[in-house]
N, CA and C of each residue as an Amber inpcrd file, in Angstrom:
protein
   282
 104.3460000 104.6310000 117.6570000 103.0840000 104.2390000 118.2350000
 101.9950000 105.2690000 117.8930000 102.4010000 106.5270000 117.8290000
 101.4300000 107.5800000 117.5260000 100.8270000 107.3980000 116.1400000
 101.6620000 107.0080000 115.1520000 101.1270000 106.8170000 113.7950000
 100.1290000 105.6660000 113.7540000 100.4110000 104.6060000 114.4910000
  99.4810000 103.4790000 114.5490000  98.1620000 103.8670000 115.1860000
  98.2370000 104.6590000 116.2640000  97.0170000 105.1310000 116.9240000
  96.2240000 106.0550000 116.0080000  96.9220000 106.9160000 115.2750000
  96.2310000 107.8140000 114.3360000  95.6020000 107.0400000 113.1820000
  96.2540000 105.9770000 112.7460000  95.6730000 105.1310000 111.6930000
  94.3670000 104.5070000 112.1600000  94.3750000 104.0130000 113.3710000
  93.1700000 103.4310000 113.9520000  92.0760000 104.4840000 114.1240000
  92.4450000 105.6380000 114.6420000  91.4700000 106.7300000 114.8250000
  90.8910000 107.1860000 113.4910000  91.7450000 107.2830000 112.4730000
  91.2630000 107.6900000 111.1470000  90.2160000 106.7400000 110.6110000
  90.4210000 105.4530000 110.8310000  89.4550000 104.4570000 110.3640000
  88.1320000 104.5870000 111.1100000  88.2030000 104.7160000 112.4140000
  86.9850000 104.8170000 113.2240000  86.2140000 106.0990000 112.9060000
  86.9160000 107.2180000 112.7750000  86.2570000 108.4920000 112.4570000
  85.6360000 108.4240000 111.0570000  86.3160000 107.7780000 110.1160000
  85.7470000 107.6150000 108.7730000  84.4300000 106.8540000 108.8300000
  84.3860000 105.8150000 109.6590000  83.1470000 105.0420000 109.7990000
  82.0420000 105.8630000 110.4620000  82.4010000 106.5860000 111.4940000
  81.3900000 107.3590000 112.2270000  80.8410000 108.5230000 111.4060000
  81.6860000 109.1800000 110.6360000  81.2470000 110.3440000 109.8530000
  80.9220000 110.0070000 108.4060000  81.2380000 108.7660000 107.9970000
  81.0100000 108.3230000 106.6240000  81.6920000 109.2590000 105.6250000
  82.9870000 109.5360000 105.8800000  83.7600000 110.4530000 105.0330000
  85.0890000 109.8170000 104.6390000  85.3830000 109.8840000 103.3490000
  86.6000000 109.3000000 102.8020000  87.8670000 109.9570000 103.3210000
  87.8280000 111.2470000 103.5490000  89.0720000 111.9490000 103.8970000
  89.6920000 111.3780000 105.1690000  88.8790000 110.9450000 106.1090000
  89.4090000 110.3710000 107.3490000  90.0560000 109.0150000 107.0910000
  89.4780000 108.2630000 106.1900000  90.0710000 106.9800000 105.8240000
  91.4020000 107.1860000 105.1170000  91.4640000 108.1720000 104.2470000
  92.7140000 108.4630000 103.5390000  93.7880000 108.9710000 104.4910000
  93.4100000 109.8210000 105.4240000  94.3760000 110.3060000 106.4260000
  94.8350000 109.1540000 107.3210000  93.9140000 108.2860000 107.6820000
  94.2730000 107.1180000 108.4780000  95.2100000 106.1850000 107.7250000
  94.9650000 106.0120000 106.4310000  95.8390000 105.1590000 105.6120000
  97.2360000 105.7720000 105.4970000  97.3150000 107.0810000 105.4050000
  98.6210000 107.7460000 105.3890000  99.3430000 107.5180000 106.7190000
  98.6260000 107.6400000 107.8170000  99.2130000 107.3710000 109.1340000
  99.6420000 105.9070000 109.2300000  98.8700000 105.0050000 108.6450000
  99.2310000 103.5880000 108.6290000 100.5280000 103.3710000 107.8500000
 100.6700000 104.0430000 106.7230000 101.9000000 103.9500000 105.9390000
 103.0940000 104.4300000 106.7600000 102.9350000 105.5520000 107.4250000
 104.0220000 106.0650000 108.2630000 104.3270000 105.1220000 109.4210000
 103.2980000 104.5300000 110.0030000 103.5070000 103.5750000 111.0960000
 104.2710000 102.3450000 110.6000000 103.8970000 101.8290000 109.4340000
 104.5710000 100.6470000 108.8880000 106.0310000 100.9240000 108.5670000
 106.3120000 102.1020000 108.0470000 107.6810000 102.4060000 107.6510000
 108.5660000 102.7850000 108.8330000 107.9850000 103.1390000 109.9500000
 108.8010000 103.5030000 111.0990000 109.0000000 102.3580000 112.0820000
 108.0850000 101.4090000 112.1180000 108.2220000 100.2860000 113.0400000
 107.5190000  99.0840000 112.4380000 108.1960000  97.9530000 112.4130000
 107.6720000  96.7750000 111.7250000 106.6140000  96.0020000 112.5000000
 106.1850000  96.5090000 113.6220000 105.1300000  95.8020000 114.3490000
 103.7400000  96.2680000 113.9200000 103.6610000  97.2910000 113.0840000
 102.3590000  97.8560000 112.7220000 101.6790000  97.2730000 111.4880000
 102.3540000  96.6260000 110.5450000 101.6050000  96.0390000 109.4240000
 100.4620000  95.1190000 109.8400000 100.5700000  94.3250000 110.9130000
  99.4280000  93.4790000 111.3040000  98.1910000  94.2510000 111.7810000
  98.3170000  95.5440000 112.0130000  97.1500000  96.3580000 112.3800000
  96.0440000  96.1900000 111.3360000  96.4390000  95.9230000 110.1290000
  95.4940000  95.7210000 109.0320000  94.4990000  94.6010000 109.3340000
  94.9360000  93.5920000 110.0670000  94.0590000  92.4510000 110.3770000
  93.0060000  92.7900000 111.4270000  93.1920000  93.8680000 112.1590000
  92.2760000  94.2430000 113.2340000  91.1480000  95.1500000 112.7330000
  91.4600000  96.0150000 111.8070000  90.5140000  97.0530000 111.3810000
  89.1400000  96.5510000 110.9470000  89.0300000  95.4930000 110.1420000
  87.6900000  95.0780000 109.7090000  86.7910000  94.5820000 110.8400000
  87.3730000  94.2780000 111.9890000  86.5870000  93.7210000 113.0850000
  86.1990000  94.7550000 114.1360000  86.4940000  96.0050000 113.8770000
  86.0950000  97.0620000 114.8080000  84.5780000  97.2180000 114.7130000
  83.8920000  97.1800000 115.8390000  82.4200000  97.2120000 115.8060000
  81.8530000  98.6230000 115.6000000  82.1730000  99.2150000 114.4880000
  81.6270000 100.5310000 114.0980000  81.0840000 100.4070000 112.6890000
  80.0550000 101.1360000 112.3980000  79.4970000 101.1610000 111.0530000
  78.9600000  99.8110000 110.6000000  78.6030000  99.7640000 109.3410000
  78.0920000  98.5330000 108.7400000  79.2510000  97.7560000 108.1270000
  79.0620000  96.4620000 107.8780000  80.1350000  95.7060000 107.2080000
  80.5170000  96.3040000 105.8560000  79.5420000  96.8310000 105.1470000
  79.8160000  97.4560000 103.8460000  80.6820000  98.7040000 104.0120000
  80.3790000  99.5220000 105.0170000  81.1930000 100.7090000 105.3040000
  82.6140000 100.3100000 105.6850000  82.7310000  99.3030000 106.5310000
  84.0630000  98.8630000 106.9600000  84.8990000  98.4230000 105.7750000
  84.3030000  97.6850000 104.8620000  85.0290000  97.2300000 103.6770000
  85.4220000  98.4140000 102.7890000  84.4940000  99.3410000 102.6220000
  84.7510000 100.4990000 101.7660000  85.8980000 101.3460000 102.3000000
  85.8750000 101.6640000 103.5920000  86.9090000 102.5130000 104.1670000
  88.1880000 101.7440000 104.4800000  88.1490000 100.4320000 104.3590000
  89.3210000  99.5840000 104.5500000  90.1950000  99.5510000 103.3010000
  89.6170000  99.8630000 102.1530000  90.3140000  99.7940000 100.8730000
  91.6190000 100.5880000 100.8390000  91.6700000 101.8500000 101.2850000
  92.9560000 102.5710000 101.2590000  94.0360000 101.8950000 102.1010000
  93.6390000 101.2620000 103.1870000  94.5960000 100.5640000 104.0420000
  95.1770000  99.3500000 103.3100000  94.3380000  98.6620000 102.5490000
  94.8060000  97.5120000 101.7680000  95.8040000  97.9820000 100.7140000
  95.4940000  99.0890000 100.0500000  96.4070000  99.6260000  99.0410000
  97.7510000 100.0060000  99.6600000  97.7220000 100.5960000 100.8340000
  98.9600000 100.9460000 101.5390000  99.7350000  99.6790000 101.8860000
  99.0470000  98.6390000 102.3390000  99.7190000  97.3870000 102.6900000
 100.3950000  96.7600000 101.4670000  99.7150000  96.7800000 100.3270000
 100.3070000  96.2520000  99.0890000 101.5390000  97.0680000  98.7130000
 101.4370000  98.3770000  98.8160000 102.5730000  99.2560000  98.5260000
 103.7320000  98.9690000  99.4770000 103.4380000  98.8420000 100.7610000
 104.4810000  98.5790000 101.7600000 105.1660000  97.2350000 101.5180000
 104.3890000  96.1770000 101.2780000 104.9770000  94.8530000 101.0490000
 105.8080000  94.8560000  99.7680000 105.3240000  95.5160000  98.7360000
 106.0890000  95.6060000  97.4840000 107.4150000  96.3200000  97.7090000
 107.3750000  97.4120000  98.4340000 108.5840000  98.1800000  98.7400000
 109.5460000  97.3480000  99.5760000 109.0070000  96.6340000 100.5510000
 109.8430000  95.8080000 101.4250000 110.5230000  94.6870000 100.6380000
 109.7790000  94.0300000  99.7620000 110.3680000  92.9700000  98.9410000
 111.4510000  93.5470000  98.0370000 111.2010000  94.7040000  97.4700000
 112.1920000  95.3430000  96.6060000 113.4630000  95.6840000  97.3870000
 113.2980000  96.2390000  98.5930000 114.4570000  96.6820000  99.3700000
 115.2090000  95.5290000 100.0340000 114.5000000  94.5510000 100.5750000
 115.1370000  93.4810000 101.3470000 115.1970000  92.1420000 100.6220000
 114.4210000  92.0100000  99.5560000 114.4100000  90.7550000  98.8230000
 113.5040000  89.6950000  99.4250000 112.7640000  90.0430000 100.4850000
 111.8700000  89.0980000 101.1300000 110.7470000  89.8490000 101.8460000
 109.5310000  89.2910000 101.8970000 108.4540000  89.9880000 102.6100000
 108.5760000  89.8930000 104.1300000 109.2940000  88.8620000 104.6120000
 109.4850000  88.7020000 106.0570000 110.9770000  88.4440000 106.3180000
 111.4140000  88.8510000 107.4900000 112.8290000  88.6710000 107.8270000
 113.6840000  89.6210000 107.0300000 114.8260000  89.1290000 106.5690000
 115.6850000  89.9600000 105.7340000 116.8510000  90.5820000 106.4680000
 116.9870000  90.2950000 107.7520000 118.0640000  90.9170000 108.5180000
 119.1250000  89.9230000 108.9390000 118.9450000  88.6540000 108.6560000
 119.8620000  87.6250000 109.1350000 121.2310000  87.6750000 108.4880000
 121.2920000  87.8230000 107.1930000 122.5540000  87.7770000 106.4860000
 122.7770000  89.1020000 105.7720000 123.6870000  89.8730000 106.2770000
 123.9830000  91.1760000 105.6720000 125.0550000  90.9850000 104.5990000
 124.8760000  91.6470000 103.4810000 125.8890000  91.6240000 102.4360000
 126.5330000  92.9880000 102.3510000 127.8350000  93.0250000 102.1610000
 128.5180000  94.3190000 102.0920000 128.1330000  95.0800000 100.8270000
 128.0710000  96.3710000 100.9340000 127.7600000  97.2140000  99.7780000
 129.0000000  97.3400000  98.9150000 128.7730000  97.4680000  97.6050000
 129.9150000  97.7320000  96.7370000 130.2580000  96.6190000  95.9310000
């Protein structure tokens, strides 16, 4: 939960200070949140609607989060063979 909160804070601080480093730190926290708990990838759908900054700023600082989401989904498909689910039928190793 802490990584998800830090991802959100990083986005808001990036908008308020108009600085990329906060967006990048927030995107890193988002990556950690996604990899530790599967309820955090949808956080991506909330960020553009936060009432801070201009729409142009929100889109600009949202870009690292989109890149992280693409990386996460690609990794998940590679590891599980599916973007959603993947836990129903376990196959033995070997």
